Short mmCIF file of C-alpha atoms and ligand atoms in Angstrom, two decimals:
data_model
loop_
_atom_site.label_atom_id
_atom_site.label_comp_id
_atom_site.label_asym_id
_atom_site.label_seq_id
_atom_site.Cartn_x
_atom_site.Cartn_y
_atom_site.Cartn_z
CA MET A 1 -9.86 43.76 -16.27
CA ASP A 2 -12.14 44.87 -13.75
CA GLY A 3 -12.12 48.76 -13.21
CA THR A 4 -13.69 48.68 -10.02
CA LEU A 5 -10.41 47.74 -8.01
CA THR A 6 -7.84 50.53 -8.01
CA LYS A 7 -4.10 49.83 -7.84
CA ASN A 8 -3.98 50.44 -4.11
CA ASP A 9 -6.96 47.85 -3.54
CA LEU A 10 -4.87 45.33 -5.33
CA SER A 11 -1.74 46.03 -3.30
CA HIS A 12 -3.62 45.44 -0.25
CA VAL A 13 -5.16 42.09 -1.44
CA VAL A 14 -1.52 41.02 -2.37
CA GLU A 15 -0.39 41.75 1.06
CA ALA A 16 -3.19 40.18 2.75
CA ASP A 17 -2.71 37.03 0.51
CA ARG A 18 1.04 36.95 1.30
CA ALA A 19 0.30 37.59 5.05
CA HIS A 20 -2.62 35.30 5.71
CA VAL A 21 -3.39 32.68 2.72
CA TRP A 22 -2.00 29.48 2.93
CA HIS A 23 -2.07 28.49 -1.00
CA HIS A 24 -2.83 25.01 -2.14
CA LEU A 25 0.13 22.59 -3.47
CA ILE A 26 2.63 25.34 -3.30
CA GLN A 27 5.91 26.04 -1.20
CA HIS A 28 5.64 29.52 0.21
CA LYS A 29 9.26 30.51 0.66
CA PRO A 30 9.33 32.38 -2.87
CA PHE A 31 6.56 34.58 -1.85
CA GLU A 32 8.96 36.40 0.68
CA THR A 33 10.43 38.01 -2.34
CA ASN A 34 7.78 37.72 -5.19
CA ASP A 35 4.15 38.39 -5.36
CA PRO A 36 1.98 35.72 -5.03
CA ARG A 37 -0.28 35.44 -8.08
CA ILE A 38 -3.91 36.50 -7.64
CA ILE A 39 -6.53 35.59 -10.56
CA VAL A 40 -8.78 38.70 -10.50
CA GLU A 41 -11.22 37.85 -13.55
CA GLY A 42 -11.93 35.62 -16.01
CA LYS A 43 -14.12 35.45 -19.16
CA GLY A 44 -14.32 32.49 -21.65
CA MET A 45 -10.97 30.97 -22.04
CA ARG A 46 -9.07 33.73 -20.41
CA VAL A 47 -8.28 35.09 -16.83
CA TRP A 48 -6.46 38.05 -15.70
CA ASP A 49 -4.02 38.52 -12.99
CA GLN A 50 -3.49 41.38 -10.55
CA LYS A 51 -1.04 43.00 -12.80
CA GLY A 52 -3.75 42.95 -15.73
CA LYS A 53 -1.61 40.36 -17.58
CA GLU A 54 -3.89 38.43 -19.66
CA HIS A 55 -3.68 34.57 -19.58
CA LEU A 56 -5.24 31.77 -22.11
CA ASP A 57 -5.93 29.14 -19.72
CA ALA A 58 -5.34 25.90 -21.18
CA VAL A 59 -6.14 23.79 -18.04
CA SER A 60 -9.67 24.98 -17.21
CA GLY A 61 -8.84 26.75 -13.88
CA GLY A 62 -5.56 24.96 -13.22
CA VAL A 63 -7.14 21.76 -12.60
CA TRP A 64 -9.50 20.83 -15.48
CA THR A 65 -12.62 22.27 -13.65
CA VAL A 66 -14.20 25.33 -15.75
CA ASN A 67 -15.71 23.33 -18.45
CA VAL A 68 -17.87 25.93 -19.81
CA GLY A 69 -15.38 28.88 -19.64
CA TYR A 70 -15.59 31.75 -17.12
CA GLY A 71 -18.05 34.59 -16.88
CA ARG A 72 -21.42 32.76 -17.40
CA GLU A 73 -23.88 35.23 -16.24
CA SER A 74 -26.55 32.60 -16.72
CA ILE A 75 -25.23 30.33 -14.06
CA ALA A 76 -24.55 33.07 -11.75
CA LYS A 77 -28.11 33.95 -11.93
CA ALA A 78 -29.33 30.42 -11.60
CA VAL A 79 -27.33 30.24 -8.23
CA TYR A 80 -28.74 33.86 -7.33
CA ASP A 81 -32.33 32.70 -7.99
CA GLN A 82 -31.83 29.41 -6.26
CA LEU A 83 -30.26 31.02 -3.11
CA ILE A 84 -32.69 33.84 -2.53
CA LYS A 85 -35.30 31.27 -2.66
CA LEU A 86 -33.60 28.44 -0.32
CA ASN A 87 -29.75 28.31 0.31
CA TYR A 88 -29.67 25.10 2.12
CA PHE A 89 -31.51 22.24 3.80
CA ALA A 90 -29.93 19.15 4.93
CA GLY A 91 -29.67 16.40 2.54
CA SER A 92 -32.12 14.23 4.43
CA ALA A 93 -34.76 16.10 2.79
CA GLY A 94 -34.80 16.87 -1.15
CA SER A 95 -34.62 20.51 -2.72
CA ILE A 96 -35.83 21.47 -6.18
CA PRO A 97 -32.81 21.97 -7.76
CA GLY A 98 -31.40 18.56 -6.30
CA ALA A 99 -34.32 16.67 -7.78
CA LEU A 100 -34.35 18.33 -10.90
CA PHE A 101 -30.53 17.92 -11.65
CA SER A 102 -30.55 14.02 -10.53
CA GLU A 103 -33.18 13.72 -13.24
CA LYS A 104 -31.22 15.40 -15.78
CA LEU A 105 -28.00 13.54 -15.01
CA ILE A 106 -29.49 10.21 -14.82
CA SER A 107 -31.03 10.85 -18.43
CA LYS A 108 -27.13 11.09 -19.39
CA MET A 109 -26.27 7.75 -17.60
CA PRO A 110 -28.05 4.74 -18.95
CA GLY A 111 -28.09 1.77 -16.32
CA MET A 112 -27.67 4.28 -13.46
CA THR A 113 -30.68 5.67 -11.17
CA ARG A 114 -29.56 7.25 -7.89
CA VAL A 115 -27.48 10.26 -7.02
CA TYR A 116 -25.75 11.07 -3.68
CA TYR A 117 -24.61 14.73 -3.16
CA THR A 118 -21.79 15.77 -1.65
CA ASN A 119 -19.17 18.39 -2.16
CA SER A 120 -16.01 17.68 -3.25
CA GLY A 121 -14.28 14.68 -5.39
CA SER A 122 -12.68 13.07 -2.32
CA GLU A 123 -15.64 13.01 -0.38
CA ALA A 124 -17.57 11.33 -3.37
CA ASN A 125 -14.80 8.78 -3.40
CA GLU A 126 -14.94 8.29 0.19
CA LYS A 127 -18.89 7.52 0.10
CA ALA A 128 -18.38 5.07 -2.82
CA PHE A 129 -15.49 3.37 -0.21
CA LYS A 130 -18.09 3.41 2.60
CA MET A 131 -20.81 1.97 0.68
CA ILE A 132 -18.55 -1.07 -0.51
CA ARG A 133 -17.41 -1.50 3.06
CA GLN A 134 -21.20 -1.55 4.06
CA ILE A 135 -22.15 -3.98 1.53
CA ALA A 136 -19.50 -6.12 2.65
CA HIS A 137 -20.47 -5.92 6.25
CA LYS A 138 -24.34 -6.74 5.27
CA ARG A 139 -23.90 -9.37 2.48
CA TYR A 140 -20.48 -11.02 3.63
CA GLY A 141 -19.98 -10.85 7.08
CA GLY A 142 -17.25 -7.89 6.67
CA THR A 143 -14.94 -10.10 4.45
CA LYS A 144 -15.32 -8.65 1.00
CA HIS A 145 -14.13 -5.59 1.90
CA LYS A 146 -10.97 -4.69 0.18
CA ILE A 147 -10.95 -2.06 -2.61
CA LEU A 148 -8.54 -2.41 -5.53
CA TYR A 149 -6.95 1.02 -7.16
CA ARG A 150 -4.54 1.36 -9.79
CA ASP A 151 -0.85 2.62 -9.72
CA ARG A 152 -0.84 6.17 -11.21
CA ASP A 153 -4.55 6.83 -10.49
CA TYR A 154 -5.39 9.86 -8.03
CA HIS A 155 -9.00 9.49 -5.82
CA GLY A 156 -8.39 12.62 -3.34
CA THR A 157 -6.90 14.16 -0.77
CA THR A 158 -8.13 12.64 2.54
CA ILE A 159 -6.28 9.81 4.25
CA GLY A 160 -9.05 7.30 2.87
CA CYS A 161 -8.44 8.47 -0.45
CA LEU A 162 -4.73 8.67 -0.20
CA SER A 163 -4.82 4.97 0.96
CA ALA A 164 -6.31 4.20 -2.68
CA GLY A 165 -3.80 6.45 -4.33
CA GLY A 166 -1.62 5.36 -6.84
CA GLN A 167 0.88 8.22 -6.77
CA ASP A 168 3.64 7.70 -4.09
CA GLU A 169 5.18 10.92 -4.41
CA ARG A 170 1.68 12.67 -3.27
CA ASN A 171 1.37 10.06 -0.40
CA ALA A 172 4.97 10.80 0.77
CA GLN A 173 5.02 11.76 4.37
CA TYR A 174 1.32 11.44 4.93
CA GLY A 175 1.15 7.87 5.99
CA PRO A 176 0.54 5.70 7.81
CA PHE A 177 -2.61 4.96 5.61
CA THR A 178 -5.83 2.89 5.90
CA PRO A 179 -6.00 -1.01 5.46
CA GLY A 180 -7.57 -2.59 2.93
CA PHE A 181 -6.79 -0.99 -0.19
CA VAL A 182 -4.61 -2.97 -2.56
CA ARG A 183 -2.77 -1.73 -5.68
CA VAL A 184 -2.74 -3.14 -9.13
CA PRO A 185 -0.57 -1.98 -12.20
CA HIS A 186 -1.30 0.81 -14.49
CA CYS A 187 -2.11 0.36 -18.33
CA LEU A 188 -0.04 2.90 -19.85
CA GLU A 189 1.09 1.15 -23.29
CA TYR A 190 3.87 3.58 -23.74
CA ARG A 191 5.27 2.43 -20.60
CA ALA A 192 4.66 -1.45 -20.92
CA GLY A 193 8.25 -1.91 -21.28
CA ASP A 194 9.05 -0.92 -18.00
CA GLN A 195 6.51 -3.23 -16.77
CA GLY A 196 7.79 -6.18 -18.41
CA ALA A 197 4.77 -6.41 -20.59
CA PRO A 198 4.48 -8.19 -23.94
CA THR A 199 3.96 -6.00 -26.91
CA GLU A 200 0.72 -7.97 -28.39
CA ASN A 201 -2.67 -7.46 -26.77
CA TYR A 202 -1.35 -5.25 -24.09
CA GLY A 203 -4.66 -3.99 -23.04
CA GLU A 204 -5.72 -7.62 -21.90
CA TRP A 205 -2.44 -8.19 -20.29
CA ALA A 206 -2.94 -5.13 -18.20
CA ALA A 207 -6.35 -5.95 -17.11
CA ASP A 208 -5.25 -9.71 -16.56
CA GLN A 209 -2.83 -8.28 -13.84
CA ILE A 210 -5.95 -7.03 -12.16
CA GLU A 211 -7.25 -10.63 -12.10
CA GLN A 212 -3.81 -11.79 -10.76
CA VAL A 213 -4.14 -9.41 -7.54
CA ILE A 214 -7.71 -10.61 -6.95
CA LEU A 215 -6.50 -14.20 -7.05
CA ARG A 216 -3.42 -13.29 -4.72
CA GLU A 217 -5.76 -11.31 -2.30
CA GLY A 218 -8.63 -13.94 -2.50
CA PRO A 219 -11.81 -13.32 -4.43
CA ASP A 220 -13.91 -13.55 -1.33
CA THR A 221 -11.95 -10.66 0.18
CA VAL A 222 -12.29 -8.33 -2.69
CA GLY A 223 -15.31 -6.05 -2.92
CA GLY A 224 -14.65 -3.03 -5.19
CA LEU A 225 -12.18 -1.79 -7.76
CA CYS A 226 -11.98 1.87 -8.23
CA LEU A 227 -10.34 3.23 -11.67
CA GLU A 228 -10.39 6.40 -13.61
CA PRO A 229 -11.66 6.03 -16.93
CA VAL A 230 -8.61 8.19 -18.56
CA THR A 231 -6.27 8.66 -15.93
CA ALA A 232 -5.79 12.35 -15.13
CA GLY A 233 -2.85 13.56 -12.88
CA GLY A 234 -1.29 10.34 -13.45
CA GLY A 235 -0.10 11.54 -16.88
CA VAL A 236 -3.23 11.54 -19.25
CA ILE A 237 -3.28 7.71 -19.78
CA THR A 238 -6.18 6.34 -22.27
CA PRO A 239 -6.87 2.91 -21.77
CA PRO A 240 -5.41 0.24 -24.29
CA GLN A 241 -7.43 -1.48 -26.78
CA GLY A 242 -9.41 -4.33 -25.15
CA TYR A 243 -8.71 -3.17 -21.34
CA TRP A 244 -12.16 -2.23 -20.24
CA ASP A 245 -13.81 -5.15 -21.69
CA ARG A 246 -11.75 -7.64 -19.60
CA VAL A 247 -11.99 -5.49 -16.55
CA GLN A 248 -15.65 -5.50 -16.92
CA GLU A 249 -15.55 -9.37 -17.29
CA ILE A 250 -13.29 -9.73 -14.44
CA CYS A 251 -15.57 -7.61 -11.95
CA ARG A 252 -18.55 -9.85 -13.03
CA LYS A 253 -16.75 -12.84 -12.53
CA TYR A 254 -15.64 -12.43 -8.88
CA ASP A 255 -18.74 -10.28 -7.79
CA ILE A 256 -16.55 -6.98 -7.37
CA LEU A 257 -18.36 -3.57 -7.63
CA LEU A 258 -16.93 -1.37 -10.36
CA HIS A 259 -16.33 2.22 -9.18
CA ILE A 260 -15.47 4.45 -11.81
CA ASP A 261 -13.85 7.83 -10.77
CA GLU A 262 -15.37 10.77 -13.32
CA VAL A 263 -13.96 13.40 -11.26
CA VAL A 264 -11.94 14.72 -14.28
CA CYS A 265 -13.44 13.01 -17.17
CA GLY A 266 -17.12 13.46 -15.94
CA VAL A 267 -19.49 15.93 -17.82
CA GLY A 268 -18.09 16.55 -21.18
CA ARG A 269 -14.40 16.53 -20.69
CA THR A 270 -13.61 13.75 -23.40
CA GLY A 271 -16.40 14.58 -25.79
CA THR A 272 -19.12 12.25 -24.16
CA TRP A 273 -20.84 12.72 -20.93
CA PHE A 274 -18.76 10.44 -19.14
CA GLY A 275 -15.29 9.12 -20.05
CA TYR A 276 -16.53 5.31 -19.73
CA GLN A 277 -18.98 5.83 -22.09
CA HIS A 278 -16.26 5.60 -24.80
CA TYR A 279 -15.46 2.19 -23.65
CA GLY A 280 -18.94 0.29 -23.65
CA VAL A 281 -18.38 -0.60 -19.65
CA GLN A 282 -21.03 -0.43 -17.28
CA PRO A 283 -20.11 0.77 -13.89
CA ASP A 284 -21.86 -0.04 -10.23
CA MET A 285 -20.95 3.43 -8.92
CA VAL A 286 -19.63 6.66 -10.55
CA THR A 287 -18.25 9.61 -8.84
CA MET A 288 -17.90 13.08 -10.35
CA ALA A 289 -17.03 16.54 -9.25
CA LYS A 290 -15.07 19.36 -11.06
CA GLY A 291 -16.93 19.76 -14.40
CA VAL A 292 -20.54 19.05 -12.81
CA ALA A 293 -20.88 22.86 -12.10
CA SER A 294 -17.78 24.08 -13.91
CA GLY A 295 -16.45 25.46 -10.63
CA TYR A 296 -19.18 27.94 -10.19
CA ALA A 297 -20.44 26.20 -7.04
CA ALA A 298 -19.24 23.28 -4.88
CA ILE A 299 -20.86 20.01 -5.97
CA ALA A 300 -19.86 16.55 -6.15
CA CYS A 301 -21.99 13.36 -6.84
CA LEU A 302 -22.00 9.64 -6.21
CA VAL A 303 -24.21 7.81 -8.81
CA THR A 304 -25.19 4.34 -8.27
CA THR A 305 -27.40 1.33 -9.99
CA GLU A 306 -30.47 0.64 -8.49
CA ASP A 307 -29.11 -2.53 -7.51
CA VAL A 308 -26.31 -1.01 -5.25
CA PHE A 309 -28.98 1.35 -3.95
CA SER A 310 -31.63 -1.41 -3.15
CA MET A 311 -29.32 -3.25 -1.12
CA PHE A 312 -29.66 -0.43 1.46
CA LYS A 313 -33.38 -0.57 1.85
CA ASP A 314 -33.70 -4.29 1.30
CA ASN A 315 -34.74 -4.90 5.05
CA ALA A 316 -36.27 -1.61 6.46
CA ASP A 317 -36.99 -3.44 9.96
CA ASP A 318 -33.26 -3.19 10.51
CA PRO A 319 -32.71 0.02 12.06
CA MET A 320 -28.94 -0.01 10.77
CA ASN A 321 -29.94 -0.70 7.04
CA TYR A 322 -29.68 2.32 5.31
CA PHE A 323 -26.48 4.39 4.03
CA ARG A 324 -25.59 6.01 7.64
CA ASP A 325 -23.81 8.84 6.11
CA ILE A 326 -24.11 12.77 5.56
CA SER A 327 -22.19 15.49 3.78
CA THR A 328 -23.39 18.80 5.38
CA PHE A 329 -22.64 21.00 2.30
CA GLY A 330 -24.20 18.15 0.10
CA GLY A 331 -27.33 19.86 1.26
CA CYS A 332 -26.51 23.40 -0.53
CA THR A 333 -28.76 24.10 -3.22
CA ALA A 334 -26.26 26.41 -5.22
CA GLY A 335 -24.40 23.26 -6.56
CA PRO A 336 -27.18 21.49 -8.39
CA ALA A 337 -28.58 24.98 -9.57
CA ALA A 338 -25.64 25.59 -11.08
CA ALA A 339 -25.09 22.10 -12.35
CA LEU A 340 -28.50 22.26 -14.11
CA GLU A 341 -27.40 25.26 -15.85
CA ASN A 342 -24.03 24.04 -16.84
CA MET A 343 -25.73 21.02 -18.62
CA ARG A 344 -28.13 23.06 -20.39
CA ILE A 345 -25.02 25.19 -21.51
CA ILE A 346 -23.09 22.05 -22.75
CA GLU A 347 -26.36 20.85 -24.77
CA ASP A 348 -27.57 24.00 -26.23
CA GLU A 349 -24.21 25.20 -27.34
CA GLY A 350 -23.06 21.47 -28.63
CA LEU A 351 -20.12 21.32 -26.42
CA LEU A 352 -19.67 17.71 -26.36
CA GLU A 353 -19.50 17.96 -30.26
CA ASN A 354 -17.15 20.67 -29.97
CA THR A 355 -15.06 19.22 -27.68
CA THR A 356 -14.54 16.05 -30.15
CA GLU A 357 -13.95 18.10 -33.12
CA ILE A 358 -11.27 20.57 -31.36
CA GLY A 359 -9.78 17.67 -29.47
CA HIS A 360 -9.21 15.98 -32.57
CA TYR A 361 -7.89 19.04 -34.00
CA MET A 362 -5.52 19.50 -31.01
CA LEU A 363 -4.35 16.02 -30.84
CA ASP A 364 -3.31 16.20 -34.61
CA GLN A 365 -1.34 19.69 -33.68
CA LEU A 366 0.33 17.94 -30.85
CA HIS A 367 1.58 15.11 -33.12
CA ALA A 368 2.69 17.58 -35.56
CA LEU A 369 4.59 19.07 -32.79
CA ALA A 370 6.27 15.48 -32.07
CA ASP A 371 7.33 15.40 -35.68
CA LYS A 372 9.25 18.42 -34.79
CA HIS A 373 10.56 18.14 -31.45
CA ALA A 374 12.08 14.81 -30.58
CA VAL A 375 11.68 15.23 -26.89
CA ILE A 376 8.10 14.49 -27.20
CA GLY A 377 8.02 10.77 -26.70
CA ASN A 378 4.25 10.26 -26.65
CA VAL A 379 0.87 11.91 -27.40
CA ARG A 380 -2.24 10.73 -25.93
CA GLY A 381 -5.72 11.67 -24.85
CA LYS A 382 -9.31 11.75 -25.51
CA GLY A 383 -11.54 14.86 -26.26
CA LEU A 384 -10.24 18.24 -24.53
CA PHE A 385 -8.11 16.04 -22.21
CA LEU A 386 -4.56 15.70 -23.76
CA GLY A 387 -1.02 14.96 -22.63
CA ALA A 388 2.47 14.96 -24.33
CA GLU A 389 5.17 12.79 -22.41
CA LEU A 390 8.50 14.34 -22.77
CA VAL A 391 11.48 11.96 -22.88
CA GLU A 392 15.33 12.62 -22.99
CA ASP A 393 15.59 9.78 -25.84
CA ARG A 394 13.02 8.52 -27.61
CA GLU A 395 14.83 5.07 -28.29
CA THR A 396 15.06 4.36 -24.43
CA ARG A 397 12.10 6.35 -23.37
CA LYS A 398 14.17 7.84 -20.74
CA PRO A 399 11.69 10.09 -18.87
CA MET A 400 12.54 14.02 -19.05
CA ALA A 401 13.80 15.59 -15.87
CA GLU A 402 10.80 17.23 -13.90
CA LYS A 403 12.76 20.25 -13.36
CA ARG A 404 13.23 20.57 -17.28
CA VAL A 405 9.40 19.81 -18.04
CA GLN A 406 8.74 22.69 -15.49
CA LYS A 407 10.63 25.09 -17.34
CA VAL A 408 8.49 24.50 -20.30
CA VAL A 409 5.54 25.14 -18.30
CA ALA A 410 7.06 28.39 -16.86
CA ASP A 411 7.90 29.48 -20.32
CA CYS A 412 4.32 29.06 -21.67
CA MET A 413 2.97 30.97 -18.41
CA GLN A 414 5.73 33.79 -19.41
CA GLN A 415 4.00 33.94 -22.79
CA GLY A 416 0.60 34.05 -21.33
CA ILE A 417 -0.67 30.63 -21.56
CA ILE A 418 -1.53 28.19 -18.51
CA ILE A 419 -0.37 24.55 -19.60
CA GLY A 420 0.14 21.86 -16.65
CA ALA A 421 2.34 19.09 -16.15
CA THR A 422 2.61 16.08 -13.78
CA ASN A 423 4.54 17.12 -10.69
CA ARG A 424 5.78 15.58 -7.80
CA SER A 425 3.34 12.74 -8.17
CA LEU A 426 4.88 9.82 -9.94
CA PRO A 427 8.62 9.03 -9.02
CA GLY A 428 10.77 9.37 -11.83
CA TYR A 429 7.68 10.19 -14.26
CA ASN A 430 6.59 13.47 -13.72
CA ASN A 431 7.20 14.25 -17.55
CA THR A 432 3.96 14.73 -19.02
CA LEU A 433 2.54 18.16 -20.21
CA CYS A 434 -1.16 18.28 -19.61
CA PHE A 435 -4.01 19.98 -21.62
CA SER A 436 -7.39 20.65 -20.63
CA PRO A 437 -8.73 23.89 -22.33
CA ALA A 438 -12.58 24.54 -21.75
CA LEU A 439 -15.01 22.78 -23.96
CA ILE A 440 -15.69 26.05 -25.80
CA ALA A 441 -12.05 26.11 -27.25
CA THR A 442 -11.67 27.27 -30.78
CA LYS A 443 -9.00 26.17 -33.23
CA ASP A 444 -7.48 29.74 -32.94
CA ASP A 445 -7.16 29.21 -29.12
CA ILE A 446 -5.57 25.96 -29.75
CA ASP A 447 -3.30 27.39 -32.13
CA GLN A 448 -2.17 29.83 -29.85
CA ILE A 449 -1.48 27.28 -27.31
CA ILE A 450 0.52 24.90 -29.66
CA ALA A 451 2.39 27.69 -30.68
CA SER A 452 3.43 28.73 -27.08
CA VAL A 453 4.90 25.27 -26.64
CA ASP A 454 6.43 24.86 -29.78
CA GLU A 455 8.42 28.05 -28.63
CA ALA A 456 9.07 26.90 -25.22
CA LEU A 457 10.36 23.46 -26.26
CA GLY A 458 12.55 25.21 -28.92
CA ARG A 459 14.22 27.27 -26.21
CA GLU A 460 14.75 24.73 -23.70
CA PHE A 461 15.73 21.91 -25.88
CA ALA A 462 17.63 23.65 -28.82
C1 PLP B 1 -9.53 11.50 -10.54
C2 PLP B 1 -9.68 12.39 -9.24
N1 PLP B 1 -10.37 12.17 -8.49
C3 PLP B 1 -10.70 12.85 -7.12
C4 PLP B 1 -10.01 14.06 -6.93
C5 PLP B 1 -10.48 14.89 -5.74
O1 PLP B 1 -11.31 15.64 -6.30
P1 PLP B 1 -11.24 17.05 -5.01
O2 PLP B 1 -10.16 17.74 -5.04
O3 PLP B 1 -12.53 17.87 -5.58
O4 PLP B 1 -11.55 16.31 -3.55
C6 PLP B 1 -9.14 14.31 -8.02
C7 PLP B 1 -8.57 15.93 -8.10
O5 PLP B 1 -7.76 16.33 -8.79
C8 PLP B 1 -9.21 13.87 -9.36
O6 PLP B 1 -8.21 14.16 -10.24
#
């Protein structure tokens, strides 16, 4: 760990943190008696805390972000070089890295042509919602303004995004929400029984539920459908066979814009550049954030087709006919500079291929773990984005209590392995362990992660 900080410096940091920092997503009472965790340094797949303890990070910075791993000097250098040349100018003008990264990104997204820069996943999704609303006003007198979202999906933390949030525990206590967002059922095949779904052709059935909602609401009121390609925090839900084909058909049939939220899956996480590219679907809008620059700078993008873009310039005489939106920090140049280098690394180091290969290996290891531990009811995922759903009983599929799932996470942490789990999001279903190691993971890293989960499950469920 960094030798430049003395023990005294670090104690001061801990006290300053305890006194003044309001951490994300955490109850602070325990910090009155325990030290908050400070992450001091990272290299590759590993981070070190203030006590010098090493952790193997199986969740890429806690929330599936650091795709190319920690300590990348070439990204730091690209950002440094750009910042001393030009750090910022508002996004009504262009920048060199903004232009070059958009060209690179679009080269990986056939059918898409335009990149709108913002600085968080929530904000990118808000922009997409605003575009759908503006198109409704321009084309349909405001009627086709409703946006469908799916049970168990998450699109961000703002009130607008929570209005499109399919995780009721996350939303609890933050209402009332904005009108015009309508929920459709999830597509988790393992839980088909809880939905009263048929066992055959589940994927088509789940997509047909979306059509039912559209017909109930009235197709002339629905303007957009927002879905994660593989649901992340809602339990690592890979779409069932036939689902996306039907979804695409339904969107085309009712003239509904398909907005795919790639905030987690985007830029390599599942072994393709984008999660939707596994399923042969063509979106109208794609949002992305976390892996775009692997957390080396804040950047998010909303990418659209030329059709969507051209709706905002078709009548240049109308002074209101453009996308009347700005993101101050969407004009920061550090983001696209970092993102360009991030993408170069993924290409030059063959990280998509590694993600596919090591992802298969990890999936096999999780299945082997399921053969050993009856509490693992279901294993699923794509690339290096995997989940293991814990149950009390394999027959009934009764979800494991959240407290016990969290004990497994804590046990792994104690062993120096950081894993994740769905938590305080889905009433009754916060029972899925989540894994999203950096795309540089080796078989040896995976073996260490699996061994720690094996030990933790053995201890908790002996
Ligand atoms: C699928 C998905 N969309 C959007 C977001 C929101 O992104 P941000 O936290 O950058 O606002 C998240 C965050 O976890 C996410 O998982």
